[in-house]
Short mmCIF file of C-alpha atoms in Angstrom, two decimals:
data_model
loop_
_atom_site.label_atom_id
_atom_site.label_comp_id
_atom_site.label_asym_id
_atom_site.label_seq_id
_atom_site.Cartn_x
_atom_site.Cartn_y
_atom_site.Cartn_z
CA MET A 1 -45.01 -179.00 -48.29
CA PRO A 2 -42.11 -178.51 -45.34
CA SER A 3 -41.66 -174.97 -44.34
CA TRP A 4 -38.00 -175.23 -45.25
CA ARG A 5 -38.97 -175.25 -49.52
CA ARG A 6 -41.19 -172.56 -48.88
CA LEU A 7 -38.46 -170.64 -46.66
CA SER A 8 -36.35 -171.43 -49.86
CA GLN A 9 -38.34 -170.03 -52.49
CA ILE A 10 -39.49 -167.19 -50.00
CA LEU A 11 -35.40 -166.10 -49.97
CA LEU A 12 -34.71 -167.30 -54.18
CA GLY A 13 -37.53 -164.46 -54.71
CA LEU A 14 -35.98 -161.88 -52.43
CA ALA A 15 -32.27 -162.61 -53.73
CA VAL A 16 -33.95 -162.31 -57.33
CA SER A 17 -36.06 -159.00 -56.14
CA ALA A 18 -32.54 -157.66 -54.90
CA GLY A 19 -30.19 -158.24 -57.75
CA LEU A 20 -32.81 -157.05 -60.14
CA LEU A 21 -33.17 -153.71 -57.83
CA VAL A 22 -29.29 -153.65 -57.95
CA TYR A 23 -28.94 -153.72 -61.86
CA CYS A 24 -31.32 -150.97 -62.43
CA PHE A 25 -30.32 -148.52 -59.76
CA TRP A 26 -26.19 -149.11 -60.57
CA ASP A 27 -24.41 -146.34 -61.76
CA VAL A 28 -27.76 -144.37 -62.07
CA ASP A 29 -27.89 -140.55 -60.80
CA LEU A 30 -30.72 -140.40 -57.91
CA GLY A 31 -31.09 -136.98 -57.82
CA VAL A 32 -31.86 -137.30 -62.44
CA ILE A 33 -34.87 -139.72 -60.50
CA ALA A 34 -36.04 -137.67 -57.90
CA ALA A 35 -35.91 -134.48 -60.62
CA ARG A 36 -38.17 -136.70 -62.97
CA LEU A 37 -40.51 -137.88 -60.21
CA ARG A 38 -41.06 -134.11 -59.11
CA GLU A 39 -42.29 -133.38 -62.67
CA THR A 40 -44.85 -135.92 -62.85
CA LEU A 41 -48.51 -134.51 -64.32
CA TRP A 42 -50.56 -135.61 -61.93
CA THR A 43 -53.61 -135.58 -63.85
CA PHE A 44 -52.19 -138.47 -66.27
CA LEU A 45 -51.04 -140.63 -63.63
CA ALA A 46 -54.70 -140.68 -61.66
CA LEU A 47 -56.22 -141.45 -65.37
CA SER A 48 -54.05 -144.51 -65.30
CA ILE A 49 -54.74 -145.38 -62.14
CA ALA A 50 -58.12 -145.36 -63.00
CA LEU A 51 -57.86 -147.49 -65.93
CA GLY A 52 -55.83 -149.91 -63.82
CA PHE A 53 -58.84 -150.23 -62.07
CA GLY A 54 -60.98 -150.65 -65.39
CA SER A 55 -59.24 -153.52 -66.22
CA ILE A 56 -59.55 -155.41 -62.79
CA TRP A 57 -63.44 -154.83 -63.41
CA ALA A 58 -63.09 -156.03 -66.88
CA ARG A 59 -61.30 -159.20 -65.59
CA ALA A 60 -63.86 -159.71 -62.71
CA TRP A 61 -66.23 -159.54 -65.83
CA ARG A 62 -64.61 -161.97 -67.49
CA TRP A 63 -64.03 -164.60 -64.73
CA GLY A 64 -67.93 -164.47 -64.31
CA TYR A 65 -68.35 -166.45 -67.36
CA LEU A 66 -65.19 -168.75 -66.81
CA PHE A 67 -67.36 -170.53 -64.36
CA PRO A 68 -70.35 -173.28 -64.88
CA PRO A 69 -73.55 -172.07 -66.59
CA GLY A 70 -76.15 -171.09 -63.63
CA PRO A 71 -76.24 -168.13 -61.19
CA ARG A 72 -72.98 -165.98 -61.17
CA PRO A 73 -71.14 -165.50 -58.49
CA GLY A 74 -71.21 -162.38 -56.59
CA HIS A 75 -68.12 -160.15 -55.09
CA LEU A 76 -65.74 -161.58 -57.83
CA PHE A 77 -64.29 -157.53 -58.44
CA ARG A 78 -63.80 -157.33 -55.00
CA SER A 79 -61.85 -160.88 -54.49
CA LEU A 80 -60.25 -159.56 -56.97
CA LEU A 81 -59.13 -156.53 -55.59
CA ILE A 82 -58.41 -158.58 -52.10
CA GLY A 83 -55.94 -160.86 -54.15
CA TYR A 84 -53.92 -158.48 -55.67
CA MET A 85 -53.65 -156.82 -52.24
CA GLY A 86 -52.52 -160.23 -51.07
CA ASN A 87 -49.80 -160.60 -53.78
CA ASN A 88 -48.51 -156.98 -52.57
CA LEU A 89 -48.32 -157.75 -49.18
CA LEU A 90 -47.86 -161.85 -49.07
CA PRO A 91 -44.94 -164.00 -50.21
CA LEU A 92 -45.25 -166.79 -52.98
CA ARG A 93 -48.22 -164.99 -54.65
CA ALA A 94 -50.68 -165.99 -51.71
CA GLY A 95 -53.25 -163.69 -52.50
CA GLU A 96 -54.32 -166.06 -55.34
CA VAL A 97 -55.24 -168.08 -52.57
CA VAL A 98 -56.72 -165.28 -50.64
CA ARG A 99 -59.02 -164.82 -53.78
CA ILE A 100 -59.81 -168.15 -54.49
CA TYR A 101 -61.02 -168.27 -50.19
CA VAL A 102 -63.18 -165.15 -50.72
CA ALA A 103 -64.69 -165.81 -54.07
CA SER A 104 -65.76 -169.62 -52.66
CA ARG A 105 -67.65 -167.68 -49.65
CA HIS A 106 -70.15 -166.27 -52.20
CA GLY A 107 -71.41 -169.71 -53.83
CA PRO A 108 -69.34 -172.00 -56.25
CA ARG A 109 -67.11 -174.30 -54.52
CA PHE A 110 -63.75 -173.60 -53.57
CA TRP A 111 -62.39 -176.14 -56.34
CA THR A 112 -64.39 -175.10 -58.82
CA THR A 113 -63.18 -171.34 -58.19
CA LEU A 114 -59.65 -173.05 -58.17
CA ALA A 115 -60.07 -174.27 -61.52
CA THR A 116 -61.50 -171.24 -63.40
CA VAL A 117 -58.60 -169.82 -61.68
CA VAL A 118 -56.32 -172.13 -63.97
CA VAL A 119 -57.97 -171.45 -66.85
CA GLU A 120 -57.77 -167.92 -66.76
CA ARG A 121 -53.79 -168.10 -66.32
CA VAL A 122 -53.94 -170.26 -69.26
CA LEU A 123 -56.08 -167.22 -71.24
CA ASP A 124 -53.41 -165.00 -69.62
CA GLY A 125 -50.43 -166.70 -71.05
CA LEU A 126 -52.25 -167.20 -74.69
CA ALA A 127 -53.27 -163.24 -74.74
CA LEU A 128 -49.30 -162.30 -73.93
CA GLY A 129 -47.89 -165.13 -76.34
CA LEU A 130 -50.08 -162.87 -78.85
CA ILE A 131 -49.40 -159.89 -77.66
CA ALA A 132 -45.12 -161.33 -77.88
CA ALA A 133 -45.32 -162.46 -81.47
CA GLY A 134 -46.47 -159.29 -82.43
CA LEU A 135 -43.53 -157.68 -80.74
CA LEU A 136 -41.45 -159.62 -83.08
CA LEU A 137 -43.11 -158.16 -85.72
CA TRP A 138 -43.37 -154.48 -84.84
CA VAL A 139 -39.92 -154.23 -82.77
CA PRO A 140 -36.86 -154.28 -83.55
CA VAL A 141 -35.91 -156.76 -80.51
CA PRO A 142 -32.43 -157.80 -79.54
CA VAL A 143 -31.37 -161.34 -80.32
CA GLU A 144 -31.07 -162.94 -76.82
CA MET A 145 -34.83 -161.38 -75.82
CA ARG A 146 -35.82 -163.27 -78.85
CA TRP A 147 -35.20 -166.72 -77.25
CA SER A 148 -36.52 -165.77 -74.42
CA ILE A 149 -39.96 -164.73 -75.94
CA ALA A 150 -39.62 -167.95 -78.27
CA ILE A 151 -39.07 -169.64 -75.20
CA PHE A 152 -42.40 -168.49 -73.93
CA LEU A 153 -44.17 -168.60 -76.90
CA VAL A 154 -43.56 -172.35 -77.34
CA VAL A 155 -44.44 -172.98 -73.41
CA ASP A 156 -47.93 -171.07 -73.60
CA LEU A 157 -48.50 -173.10 -77.19
CA VAL A 158 -48.17 -176.41 -75.03
CA ALA A 159 -50.38 -175.31 -72.16
CA LEU A 160 -52.61 -173.82 -74.95
CA LEU A 161 -52.73 -177.57 -76.63
CA VAL A 162 -53.03 -179.57 -73.26
CA LEU A 163 -56.35 -176.99 -72.42
CA VAL A 164 -57.71 -177.67 -75.71
CA LEU A 165 -57.42 -181.75 -75.30
CA ILE A 166 -58.77 -181.26 -71.61
CA ALA A 167 -61.96 -179.56 -73.47
CA ALA A 168 -61.84 -181.82 -76.22
CA ALA A 169 -62.02 -185.46 -74.61
CA PRO A 170 -61.46 -185.61 -71.16
CA GLY A 171 -62.06 -189.44 -71.16
CA VAL A 172 -59.06 -189.66 -73.09
CA CYS A 173 -56.60 -187.67 -71.10
CA ARG A 174 -58.25 -189.65 -68.37
CA VAL A 175 -56.88 -192.96 -70.29
CA LEU A 176 -53.41 -191.95 -70.93
CA ILE A 177 -52.60 -190.87 -67.33
CA GLU A 178 -53.70 -194.28 -65.89
CA THR A 179 -51.97 -195.87 -69.06
CA ILE A 180 -48.58 -193.83 -67.99
CA PHE A 181 -48.85 -193.35 -64.58
CA HIS A 182 -50.24 -196.39 -63.60
CA ARG A 183 -46.92 -197.70 -62.02
CA ILE A 184 -46.62 -194.47 -60.37
CA GLY A 185 -49.28 -194.40 -57.61
CA TRP A 186 -48.87 -190.75 -56.28
CA LEU A 187 -48.49 -189.32 -59.63
CA GLU A 188 -51.06 -190.79 -61.07
CA ARG A 189 -53.55 -189.55 -58.09
CA ARG A 190 -52.10 -185.97 -58.59
CA LEU A 191 -52.92 -185.78 -62.46
CA LEU A 192 -56.32 -187.08 -62.27
CA ALA A 193 -57.14 -184.62 -59.84
CA LEU A 194 -55.63 -181.75 -61.82
CA LEU A 195 -57.36 -183.89 -64.67
CA GLY A 196 -60.55 -183.42 -62.43
CA THR A 197 -59.84 -179.96 -61.38
CA MET A 198 -58.99 -178.75 -65.46
CA THR A 199 -62.04 -180.50 -66.41
CA GLU A 200 -64.24 -178.73 -63.96
CA GLY A 201 -63.48 -175.16 -64.55
CA LEU A 202 -63.36 -175.57 -68.37
CA ARG A 203 -67.09 -176.43 -68.12
CA GLY A 204 -67.58 -172.31 -68.41
CA ILE A 205 -65.58 -171.62 -71.43
CA ARG A 206 -66.97 -174.58 -73.37
CA THR A 207 -70.53 -172.49 -72.97
CA PRO A 208 -71.34 -171.54 -76.37
CA ARG A 209 -73.10 -168.30 -75.22
CA HIS A 210 -70.03 -168.05 -72.51
CA ALA A 211 -67.43 -167.26 -75.96
CA ILE A 212 -68.14 -163.50 -77.03
CA PRO A 213 -68.00 -162.81 -73.47
CA VAL A 214 -65.01 -163.92 -72.55
CA VAL A 215 -63.19 -162.62 -75.50
CA LEU A 216 -64.43 -159.46 -75.28
CA SER A 217 -63.85 -159.11 -71.86
CA SER A 218 -60.35 -160.44 -72.58
CA VAL A 219 -59.57 -157.94 -75.07
CA ALA A 220 -60.52 -155.61 -72.52
CA ILE A 221 -58.01 -156.58 -69.93
CA TRP A 222 -55.17 -156.17 -71.91
CA LEU A 223 -56.45 -153.03 -73.67
CA LEU A 224 -57.14 -151.06 -70.50
CA PHE A 225 -53.71 -152.31 -69.12
CA ALA A 226 -52.08 -151.09 -71.86
CA LEU A 227 -53.91 -147.65 -71.89
CA SER A 228 -53.09 -147.34 -68.10
CA VAL A 229 -49.58 -147.86 -68.95
CA TRP A 230 -49.87 -145.26 -71.57
CA THR A 231 -50.87 -142.20 -69.96
CA ALA A 232 -48.52 -143.20 -66.80
CA MET A 233 -46.05 -142.87 -69.77
CA HIS A 234 -47.37 -139.31 -70.43
CA ALA A 235 -47.39 -138.56 -66.58
CA ALA A 236 -43.50 -139.52 -66.50
CA HIS A 237 -43.38 -136.96 -69.70
CA LEU A 238 -42.57 -139.57 -71.97
CA ASP A 239 -43.82 -138.80 -75.09
CA LEU A 240 -43.87 -142.38 -76.72
CA PRO A 241 -45.91 -143.90 -79.46
CA LEU A 242 -48.73 -146.84 -78.07
CA VAL A 243 -46.33 -149.33 -78.98
CA ALA A 244 -44.14 -148.69 -76.48
CA SER A 245 -47.05 -149.60 -73.60
CA TRP A 246 -47.72 -153.16 -75.49
CA VAL A 247 -43.77 -153.52 -75.22
CA VAL A 248 -43.88 -153.18 -71.52
CA VAL A 249 -46.99 -155.06 -70.91
CA ALA A 250 -45.23 -158.25 -72.44
CA PHE A 251 -41.72 -157.13 -70.62
CA LEU A 252 -44.04 -157.37 -67.73
CA GLY A 253 -46.25 -160.26 -68.28
CA LEU A 254 -43.14 -162.35 -69.01
CA GLY A 255 -41.30 -160.74 -66.07
CA VAL A 256 -44.08 -161.22 -63.30
CA SER A 257 -42.96 -165.34 -63.76
CA LEU A 258 -39.89 -165.14 -62.44
CA PRO A 259 -39.35 -165.68 -58.97
CA SER A 260 -39.63 -162.46 -56.51
CA SER A 261 -40.64 -160.62 -53.60
CA PRO A 262 -43.80 -159.50 -52.91
CA GLY A 263 -45.62 -157.01 -54.81
CA PHE A 264 -42.99 -157.95 -57.35
CA VAL A 265 -40.39 -155.11 -56.98
CA GLY A 266 -37.64 -155.26 -58.70
CA VAL A 267 -38.88 -157.73 -61.46
CA ILE A 268 -41.20 -154.64 -62.97
CA GLN A 269 -38.30 -152.10 -62.72
CA ALA A 270 -36.28 -154.28 -64.88
CA ALA A 271 -39.17 -155.28 -67.44
CA THR A 272 -39.51 -151.74 -67.52
CA VAL A 273 -36.23 -150.94 -68.45
CA LEU A 274 -35.54 -153.47 -70.82
CA ALA A 275 -38.38 -152.39 -72.44
CA LEU A 276 -37.87 -148.91 -73.22
CA ALA A 277 -34.40 -149.84 -74.06
CA LEU A 278 -35.88 -150.27 -77.14
CA PHE A 279 -36.78 -147.32 -77.89
CA THR A 280 -33.53 -146.01 -76.35
CA VAL A 281 -34.99 -143.97 -73.09
CA PRO A 282 -32.11 -143.38 -70.86
CA ARG A 283 -32.34 -145.83 -68.04
CA ALA A 284 -32.55 -142.89 -65.24
CA GLU A 285 -35.96 -142.01 -67.38
CA ALA A 286 -36.70 -145.22 -67.77
CA LEU A 287 -36.33 -146.34 -63.96
CA SER A 288 -38.25 -143.28 -62.63
CA PHE A 289 -41.40 -144.00 -64.64
CA SER A 290 -41.09 -148.04 -63.69
CA LEU A 291 -41.05 -146.39 -59.97
CA LEU A 292 -44.10 -144.02 -61.22
CA PHE A 293 -46.02 -146.55 -62.42
CA HIS A 294 -45.69 -149.49 -59.58
CA ALA A 295 -46.58 -147.22 -56.88
CA SER A 296 -49.58 -145.99 -58.94
CA GLN A 297 -50.63 -149.48 -59.36
CA PHE A 298 -49.61 -151.15 -55.94
CA PHE A 299 -50.98 -147.89 -53.22
CA PRO A 300 -54.25 -148.14 -54.72
CA ILE A 301 -55.01 -151.50 -55.16
CA THR A 302 -53.59 -152.58 -51.84
CA MET A 303 -55.69 -149.59 -50.28
CA VAL A 304 -58.83 -150.58 -51.55
CA GLY A 305 -58.25 -154.72 -51.42
CA LEU A 306 -58.05 -154.23 -47.55
CA VAL A 307 -60.61 -151.87 -47.78
CA CYS A 308 -62.45 -154.70 -49.10
CA LEU A 309 -61.01 -157.11 -46.81
CA LEU A 310 -62.79 -155.46 -43.75
CA LEU A 311 -66.21 -155.67 -45.57
CA GLU A 312 -65.77 -158.82 -46.14
CA HIS A 313 -64.91 -159.41 -42.33
CA VAL A 314 -62.18 -162.03 -42.95
CA SER A 315 -58.12 -161.70 -42.22
CA LEU A 316 -55.36 -163.12 -44.23
CA THR A 317 -54.64 -165.95 -41.63
CA ASP A 318 -58.66 -166.88 -42.21
CA ALA A 319 -57.65 -167.27 -45.77
CA ALA A 320 -54.35 -169.14 -45.59
CA ARG A 321 -55.99 -171.77 -42.68
CA ALA A 322 -58.94 -172.49 -44.89
CA ALA A 323 -56.71 -172.90 -47.95
CA SER A 324 -54.65 -174.98 -46.36
CA SER A 325 -57.80 -177.30 -44.85
CA GLN A 326 -58.56 -177.29 -48.68
CA GLY A 327 -54.61 -178.90 -49.21
CA VAL A 328 -53.74 -176.11 -51.32
CA SER A 329 -50.81 -173.90 -51.10
CA ALA A 330 -49.88 -170.22 -52.24
CA ASP A 331 -46.28 -171.71 -53.77
CA PRO A 332 -46.38 -170.70 -57.81
#
């Protein structure tokens, strides 16, 4: 990809983050935010951090079952932490490429690992879609937000149907691509390569004995993350029902799909403020909670990820260079 295009994407992400921060902090008393942060209940915040790491561990557990049958690859938890650290520090979510590279150094081929990450994203979209659908039943969501959720659900449903079609009939998918796009050679080649990647990535999830672990770990991922949000709310003196944490989870899931700066600065604040507005939480209190929760997720994961990177004896530059040699870009 030309460097000017990458630069434009980086600048767009920075602009989105800056705009959302202006929106969140406009007319907010910074003294109130500072006072709320000074009142943090650190025991609850420590529990929130632990639950956050538990969610990442459950994600690593599930990731292992997304690989084809055979010896399970090692160091997946470490690879995930390095990937999260990379997303916090690097633009264009380059941490995804870094974690694929690190994981592929311990057994699985690079392209096999990439395929499992594509499947993982579809599973996450399905989970967020189900959570968002539940919100429409349990929480009075404004009309404009209902439209955003509805669009997200439609896109997620289409992605799921495509995944099911590829899993059930990869041969039919190949014939369709060759028939429809045979006059556009470059597009046909790209689509066939993507089909091959997806077919490889679906070998793990199509294995019957992998089904129960994938479902259980998926439930654990989102339950632990919701509990992490909920305990952070208590750390910020927000006495809200558990459903409020699920609303925040859903809004965060929708928000991080937007372009943003490294670490999703601004996006997390805006998503949290909008979510808590449904529970009539004042903006200053919601914003102080978002800053507290974001910091509790950002700094511990980044520091542990850097330690894991040292243990792997690899640098971010090495990972990016290796990914480029495979023809993979970090761009979303």
